[in-house]
JSON list of C-alpha atoms in Angstrom, two decimals:
[
{"chain": "U", "resi": 1, "resn": "MET", "atom": "CA", "xyz": [14.36, 11.58, 35.16]},
{"chain": "U", "resi": 2, "resn": "ASP", "atom": "CA", "xyz": [12.83, 8.47, 33.68]},
{"chain": "U", "resi": 3, "resn": "PRO", "atom": "CA", "xyz": [15.34, 7.15, 31.09]},
{"chain": "U", "resi": 4, "resn": "LEU", "atom": "CA", "xyz": [12.60, 6.62, 28.52]},
{"chain": "U", "resi": 5, "resn": "LYS", "atom": "CA", "xyz": [11.32, 10.19, 28.81]},
{"chain": "U", "resi": 6, "resn": "GLN", "atom": "CA", "xyz": [14.65, 11.63, 27.74]},
{"chain": "U", "resi": 7, "resn": "TYR", "atom": "CA", "xyz": [14.16, 9.99, 24.32]},
{"chain": "U", "resi": 8, "resn": "VAL", "atom": "CA", "xyz": [10.52, 10.93, 23.83]},
{"chain": "U", "resi": 9, "resn": "THR", "atom": "CA", "xyz": [10.51, 14.22, 21.97]},
{"chain": "U", "resi": 10, "resn": "GLN", "atom": "CA", "xyz": [6.91, 14.41, 20.84]},
{"chain": "U", "resi": 11, "resn": "GLU", "atom": "CA", "xyz": [3.69, 12.71, 21.76]},
{"chain": "U", "resi": 12, "resn": "LEU", "atom": "CA", "xyz": [1.47, 11.95, 18.82]},
{"chain": "U", "resi": 13, "resn": "PRO", "atom": "CA", "xyz": [-2.18, 11.18, 19.37]},
{"chain": "U", "resi": 14, "resn": "LEU", "atom": "CA", "xyz": [-3.11, 8.25, 17.19]},
{"chain": "U", "resi": 15, "resn": "ALA", "atom": "CA", "xyz": [-6.37, 6.44, 17.04]},
{"chain": "U", "resi": 16, "resn": "ILE", "atom": "CA", "xyz": [-6.98, 3.56, 14.67]},
{"chain": "U", "resi": 17, "resn": "ALA", "atom": "CA", "xyz": [-10.58, 2.80, 13.85]},
{"chain": "U", "resi": 18, "resn": "PHE", "atom": "CA", "xyz": [-11.86, 0.08, 11.55]},
{"chain": "U", "resi": 19, "resn": "GLU", "atom": "CA", "xyz": [-14.97, 1.17, 9.73]},
{"chain": "U", "resi": 20, "resn": "GLU", "atom": "CA", "xyz": [-17.06, -0.76, 7.30]},
{"chain": "U", "resi": 21, "resn": "GLY", "atom": "CA", "xyz": [-18.31, 0.85, 4.15]},
{"chain": "U", "resi": 22, "resn": "GLU", "atom": "CA", "xyz": [-16.98, 3.03, 1.37]},
{"chain": "U", "resi": 23, "resn": "ALA", "atom": "CA", "xyz": [-13.81, 4.97, 1.99]},
{"chain": "U", "resi": 24, "resn": "SER", "atom": "CA", "xyz": [-15.53, 8.15, 0.79]},
{"chain": "U", "resi": 25, "resn": "GLY", "atom": "CA", "xyz": [-17.60, 8.34, 3.96]},
{"chain": "U", "resi": 26, "resn": "VAL", "atom": "CA", "xyz": [-14.85, 8.35, 6.59]},
{"chain": "U", "resi": 27, "resn": "GLY", "atom": "CA", "xyz": [-13.88, 12.04, 6.57]},
{"chain": "U", "resi": 28, "resn": "ALA", "atom": "CA", "xyz": [-10.12, 11.72, 6.19]},
{"chain": "U", "resi": 29, "resn": "ASP", "atom": "CA", "xyz": [-7.48, 14.14, 4.87]},
{"chain": "U", "resi": 30, "resn": "ALA", "atom": "CA", "xyz": [-5.90, 11.49, 2.66]},
{"chain": "U", "resi": 31, "resn": "LEU", "atom": "CA", "xyz": [-6.60, 8.09, 1.22]},
{"chain": "U", "resi": 32, "resn": "ILE", "atom": "CA", "xyz": [-3.61, 5.77, 1.63]},
{"chain": "U", "resi": 33, "resn": "LEU", "atom": "CA", "xyz": [-3.16, 3.12, -1.02]},
{"chain": "U", "resi": 34, "resn": "PHE", "atom": "CA", "xyz": [-0.65, 0.35, -0.35]},
{"chain": "U", "resi": 35, "resn": "VAL", "atom": "CA", "xyz": [0.65, -0.86, -3.69]},
{"chain": "U", "resi": 36, "resn": "THR", "atom": "CA", "xyz": [2.89, -3.70, -4.87]},
{"chain": "U", "resi": 37, "resn": "PRO", "atom": "CA", "xyz": [5.00, -3.31, -8.04]},
{"chain": "U", "resi": 38, "resn": "GLU", "atom": "CA", "xyz": [2.84, -5.98, -9.68]},
{"chain": "U", "resi": 39, "resn": "GLU", "atom": "CA", "xyz": [-0.39, -4.06, -8.92]},
{"chain": "U", "resi": 40, "resn": "LEU", "atom": "CA", "xyz": [1.15, -0.84, -10.18]},
{"chain": "U", "resi": 41, "resn": "ALA", "atom": "CA", "xyz": [2.20, -2.45, -13.47]},
{"chain": "U", "resi": 42, "resn": "SER", "atom": "CA", "xyz": [-1.14, -4.19, -14.04]},
{"chain": "U", "resi": 43, "resn": "GLY", "atom": "CA", "xyz": [-3.34, -1.32, -12.91]},
{"chain": "U", "resi": 44, "resn": "GLU", "atom": "CA", "xyz": [-4.92, -3.45, -10.14]},
{"chain": "U", "resi": 45, "resn": "TRP", "atom": "CA", "xyz": [-4.04, -0.80, -7.54]},
{"chain": "U", "resi": 46, "resn": "THR", "atom": "CA", "xyz": [-7.16, 1.14, -8.53]},
{"chain": "U", "resi": 47, "resn": "ASP", "atom": "CA", "xyz": [-9.39, -1.77, -7.46]},
{"chain": "U", "resi": 48, "resn": "GLN", "atom": "CA", "xyz": [-8.34, -1.59, -3.81]},
{"chain": "U", "resi": 49, "resn": "ALA", "atom": "CA", "xyz": [-9.24, 2.08, -3.25]},
{"chain": "U", "resi": 50, "resn": "GLY", "atom": "CA", "xyz": [-12.75, 1.42, -1.99]},
{"chain": "U", "resi": 51, "resn": "VAL", "atom": "CA", "xyz": [-13.97, 4.32, -4.14]},
{"chain": "U", "resi": 52, "resn": "THR", "atom": "CA", "xyz": [-13.86, 5.05, -7.82]},
{"chain": "U", "resi": 53, "resn": "LEU", "atom": "CA", "xyz": [-10.78, 7.12, -8.53]},
{"chain": "U", "resi": 54, "resn": "PRO", "atom": "CA", "xyz": [-11.24, 9.92, -11.06]},
{"chain": "U", "resi": 55, "resn": "ASP", "atom": "CA", "xyz": [-9.44, 9.31, -14.37]},
{"chain": "U", "resi": 56, "resn": "PRO", "atom": "CA", "xyz": [-7.12, 12.34, -14.00]},
{"chain": "U", "resi": 57, "resn": "LEU", "atom": "CA", "xyz": [-5.80, 10.95, -10.70]},
{"chain": "U", "resi": 58, "resn": "VAL", "atom": "CA", "xyz": [-5.28, 7.50, -12.18]},
{"chain": "U", "resi": 59, "resn": "GLU", "atom": "CA", "xyz": [-3.38, 9.12, -15.07]},
{"chain": "U", "resi": 60, "resn": "ALA", "atom": "CA", "xyz": [-1.29, 11.17, -12.61]},
{"chain": "U", "resi": 61, "resn": "VAL", "atom": "CA", "xyz": [-0.21, 7.98, -10.84]},
{"chain": "U", "resi": 62, "resn": "ARG", "atom": "CA", "xyz": [0.57, 6.30, -14.16]},
{"chain": "U", "resi": 63, "resn": "GLY", "atom": "CA", "xyz": [2.66, 9.34, -15.04]},
{"chain": "U", "resi": 64, "resn": "LEU", "atom": "CA", "xyz": [4.62, 9.06, -11.78]},
{"chain": "U", "resi": 65, "resn": "ALA", "atom": "CA", "xyz": [5.29, 5.41, -12.52]},
{"chain": "U", "resi": 66, "resn": "GLY", "atom": "CA", "xyz": [6.22, 6.14, -16.12]},
{"chain": "U", "resi": 67, "resn": "ARG", "atom": "CA", "xyz": [8.76, 8.77, -15.06]},
{"chain": "U", "resi": 68, "resn": "GLY", "atom": "CA", "xyz": [10.24, 6.45, -12.43]},
{"chain": "U", "resi": 69, "resn": "ARG", "atom": "CA", "xyz": [9.11, 8.58, -9.49]},
{"chain": "U", "resi": 70, "resn": "PHE", "atom": "CA", "xyz": [7.06, 5.77, -7.95]},
{"chain": "U", "resi": 71, "resn": "ALA", "atom": "CA", "xyz": [7.77, 2.09, -8.52]},
{"chain": "U", "resi": 72, "resn": "ALA", "atom": "CA", "xyz": [5.93, 0.74, -5.42]},
{"chain": "U", "resi": 73, "resn": "GLY", "atom": "CA", "xyz": [9.13, -0.48, -3.77]},
{"chain": "U", "resi": 74, "resn": "LEU", "atom": "CA", "xyz": [9.04, -0.95, -0.01]},
{"chain": "U", "resi": 75, "resn": "GLY", "atom": "CA", "xyz": [9.53, 2.43, 1.64]},
{"chain": "U", "resi": 76, "resn": "GLU", "atom": "CA", "xyz": [8.54, 4.49, -1.38]},
{"chain": "U", "resi": 77, "resn": "THR", "atom": "CA", "xyz": [5.81, 7.06, -0.79]},
{"chain": "U", "resi": 78, "resn": "GLU", "atom": "CA", "xyz": [4.32, 9.64, -3.10]},
{"chain": "U", "resi": 79, "resn": "ALA", "atom": "CA", "xyz": [1.45, 12.06, -2.51]},
{"chain": "U", "resi": 80, "resn": "VAL", "atom": "CA", "xyz": [-0.91, 13.03, -5.32]},
{"chain": "U", "resi": 81, "resn": "SER", "atom": "CA", "xyz": [-3.14, 16.03, -4.73]},
{"chain": "U", "resi": 82, "resn": "THR", "atom": "CA", "xyz": [-6.78, 15.34, -5.48]},
{"chain": "U", "resi": 83, "resn": "LEU", "atom": "CA", "xyz": [-7.26, 18.93, -6.70]},
{"chain": "U", "resi": 84, "resn": "GLY", "atom": "CA", "xyz": [-10.85, 18.78, -5.50]},
{"chain": "U", "resi": 85, "resn": "LEU", "atom": "CA", "xyz": [-11.68, 15.75, -7.66]},
{"chain": "U", "resi": 86, "resn": "MET", "atom": "CA", "xyz": [-12.35, 13.64, -4.56]},
{"chain": "U", "resi": 87, "resn": "PRO", "atom": "CA", "xyz": [-14.37, 15.68, -2.07]},
{"chain": "U", "resi": 88, "resn": "GLY", "atom": "CA", "xyz": [-13.22, 15.02, 1.48]},
{"chain": "U", "resi": 89, "resn": "TYR", "atom": "CA", "xyz": [-9.65, 14.13, 0.53]},
{"chain": "U", "resi": 90, "resn": "GLN", "atom": "CA", "xyz": [-6.71, 16.49, 0.03]},
{"chain": "U", "resi": 91, "resn": "ALA", "atom": "CA", "xyz": [-4.46, 13.77, -1.34]},
{"chain": "U", "resi": 92, "resn": "ILE", "atom": "CA", "xyz": [-3.93, 10.19, -2.26]},
{"chain": "U", "resi": 93, "resn": "LEU", "atom": "CA", "xyz": [-0.88, 8.84, -0.46]},
{"chain": "U", "resi": 94, "resn": "LEU", "atom": "CA", "xyz": [0.74, 6.00, -2.38]},
{"chain": "U", "resi": 95, "resn": "CYS", "atom": "CA", "xyz": [2.86, 3.66, -0.28]},
{"chain": "U", "resi": 96, "resn": "GLY", "atom": "CA", "xyz": [4.97, 0.94, -1.84]},
{"chain": "U", "resi": 97, "resn": "LEU", "atom": "CA", "xyz": [4.90, -2.57, -0.43]},
{"chain": "U", "resi": 98, "resn": "GLY", "atom": "CA", "xyz": [7.64, -4.06, -2.57]},
{"chain": "U", "resi": 99, "resn": "GLU", "atom": "CA", "xyz": [7.70, -7.66, -3.69]},
{"chain": "U", "resi": 100, "resn": "ALA", "atom": "CA", "xyz": [7.81, -9.03, -0.12]},
{"chain": "U", "resi": 101, "resn": "ALA", "atom": "CA", "xyz": [4.21, -8.02, 0.62]},
{"chain": "U", "resi": 102, "resn": "ARG", "atom": "CA", "xyz": [2.78, -11.27, -0.71]},
{"chain": "U", "resi": 103, "resn": "ALA", "atom": "CA", "xyz": [5.13, -13.43, 1.37]},
{"chain": "U", "resi": 104, "resn": "SER", "atom": "CA", "xyz": [5.34, -11.55, 4.66]},
{"chain": "U", "resi": 105, "resn": "ALA", "atom": "CA", "xyz": [3.25, -9.40, 6.96]},
{"chain": "U", "resi": 106, "resn": "ASP", "atom": "CA", "xyz": [6.46, -7.56, 7.87]},
{"chain": "U", "resi": 107, "resn": "ALA", "atom": "CA", "xyz": [6.21, -5.57, 4.64]},
{"chain": "U", "resi": 108, "resn": "TRP", "atom": "CA", "xyz": [2.82, -4.30, 5.80]},
{"chain": "U", "resi": 109, "resn": "ARG", "atom": "CA", "xyz": [4.31, -3.24, 9.16]},
{"chain": "U", "resi": 110, "resn": "ASP", "atom": "CA", "xyz": [7.14, -1.40, 7.42]},
{"chain": "U", "resi": 111, "resn": "ALA", "atom": "CA", "xyz": [4.71, 0.22, 4.97]},
{"chain": "U", "resi": 112, "resn": "GLY", "atom": "CA", "xyz": [2.60, 1.44, 7.90]},
{"chain": "U", "resi": 113, "resn": "VAL", "atom": "CA", "xyz": [5.68, 3.14, 9.36]},
{"chain": "U", "resi": 114, "resn": "TYR", "atom": "CA", "xyz": [6.53, 4.80, 6.04]},
{"chain": "U", "resi": 115, "resn": "ALA", "atom": "CA", "xyz": [2.91, 5.88, 5.53]},
{"chain": "U", "resi": 116, "resn": "ALA", "atom": "CA", "xyz": [2.74, 7.49, 8.97]},
{"chain": "U", "resi": 117, "resn": "ARG", "atom": "CA", "xyz": [6.04, 9.29, 8.42]},
{"chain": "U", "resi": 118, "resn": "ALA", "atom": "CA", "xyz": [4.91, 10.61, 5.04]},
{"chain": "U", "resi": 119, "resn": "ALA", "atom": "CA", "xyz": [1.56, 11.72, 6.48]},
{"chain": "U", "resi": 120, "resn": "LEU", "atom": "CA", "xyz": [3.28, 13.55, 9.34]},
{"chain": "U", "resi": 121, "resn": "GLY", "atom": "CA", "xyz": [5.61, 15.26, 6.89]},
{"chain": "U", "resi": 122, "resn": "LEU", "atom": "CA", "xyz": [2.62, 16.43, 4.86]},
{"chain": "U", "resi": 123, "resn": "ARG", "atom": "CA", "xyz": [0.69, 17.40, 8.01]},
{"chain": "U", "resi": 124, "resn": "LEU", "atom": "CA", "xyz": [-2.12, 15.03, 7.22]},
{"chain": "U", "resi": 125, "resn": "GLU", "atom": "CA", "xyz": [-3.94, 14.13, 10.41]},
{"chain": "U", "resi": 126, "resn": "ARG", "atom": "CA", "xyz": [-6.76, 11.79, 9.42]},
{"chain": "U", "resi": 127, "resn": "LEU", "atom": "CA", "xyz": [-6.02, 8.92, 7.10]},
{"chain": "U", "resi": 128, "resn": "ALA", "atom": "CA", "xyz": [-8.23, 6.34, 5.45]},
{"chain": "U", "resi": 129, "resn": "ALA", "atom": "CA", "xyz": [-6.82, 3.09, 4.14]},
{"chain": "U", "resi": 130, "resn": "PRO", "atom": "CA", "xyz": [-8.57, 0.09, 2.64]},
{"chain": "U", "resi": 131, "resn": "LEU", "atom": "CA", "xyz": [-7.71, -3.03, 4.62]},
{"chain": "U", "resi": 132, "resn": "PRO", "atom": "CA", "xyz": [-5.12, -5.35, 3.13]},
{"chain": "U", "resi": 133, "resn": "ARG", "atom": "CA", "xyz": [-6.42, -8.22, 1.07]},
{"chain": "U", "resi": 134, "resn": "ALA", "atom": "CA", "xyz": [-5.48, -11.89, 1.31]},
{"chain": "U", "resi": 135, "resn": "ASP", "atom": "CA", "xyz": [-5.51, -14.47, -1.41]},
{"chain": "U", "resi": 136, "resn": "ALA", "atom": "CA", "xyz": [-8.61, -16.67, -1.53]},
{"chain": "U", "resi": 137, "resn": "GLY", "atom": "CA", "xyz": [-8.82, -19.18, 1.30]},
{"chain": "U", "resi": 138, "resn": "ARG", "atom": "CA", "xyz": [-6.15, -17.51, 3.43]},
{"chain": "U", "resi": 139, "resn": "ALA", "atom": "CA", "xyz": [-8.08, -15.51, 6.03]},
{"chain": "U", "resi": 140, "resn": "GLY", "atom": "CA", "xyz": [-5.34, -15.97, 8.66]},
{"chain": "U", "resi": 141, "resn": "GLU", "atom": "CA", "xyz": [-3.00, -14.11, 6.33]},
{"chain": "U", "resi": 142, "resn": "LEU", "atom": "CA", "xyz": [-5.42, -11.18, 6.27]},
{"chain": "U", "resi": 143, "resn": "GLY", "atom": "CA", "xyz": [-5.47, -10.95, 10.07]},
{"chain": "U", "resi": 144, "resn": "ALA", "atom": "CA", "xyz": [-1.67, -10.94, 10.21]},
{"chain": "U", "resi": 145, "resn": "ARG", "atom": "CA", "xyz": [-1.49, -8.20, 7.57]},
{"chain": "U", "resi": 146, "resn": "VAL", "atom": "CA", "xyz": [-4.05, -6.00, 9.32]},
{"chain": "U", "resi": 147, "resn": "GLN", "atom": "CA", "xyz": [-2.28, -6.41, 12.66]},
{"chain": "U", "resi": 148, "resn": "ALA", "atom": "CA", "xyz": [1.11, -5.63, 11.10]},
{"chain": "U", "resi": 149, "resn": "LEU", "atom": "CA", "xyz": [-0.28, -2.55, 9.35]},
{"chain": "U", "resi": 150, "resn": "ALA", "atom": "CA", "xyz": [-1.78, -1.24, 12.59]},
{"chain": "U", "resi": 151, "resn": "GLU", "atom": "CA", "xyz": [1.52, -1.86, 14.42]},
{"chain": "U", "resi": 152, "resn": "GLY", "atom": "CA", "xyz": [3.41, 0.00, 11.72]},
{"chain": "U", "resi": 153, "resn": "LEU", "atom": "CA", "xyz": [1.11, 3.00, 11.94]},
{"chain": "U", "resi": 154, "resn": "TRP", "atom": "CA", "xyz": [1.60, 3.06, 15.72]},
{"chain": "U", "resi": 155, "resn": "LEU", "atom": "CA", "xyz": [5.37, 2.80, 15.40]}
]
């Protein structure tokens, strides 16, 4: 027996596609939002969604943060049901990036792993995620973040 095969317990089909346009048109089960603690505190996390989030969902996320259930630390995930307020999505999957996200692409890789694990646990098969953003004038940073995120999802 191939030594590697003895450790492989499940094959998971995974396809990553980059699509341009609004996130509402991709036909996914969940919208993943990668959030830093700073974005959560300032409310900037709503700007990255690629679609307008309904006010009740924004308030639900604020409530999670207010109760200490989601602080956007690296490895934290929380699913919020859309309750039909966002046709095409069953849930919003919040994934924390922690403070390291601004300094390192590794946080994006780790967040991709945590997002995939959370999605598998919730039996979500098709995910949509806005691409990471880079600070102005740092396009190379964006490429590293996107690559790290894709690697994390594969891992």
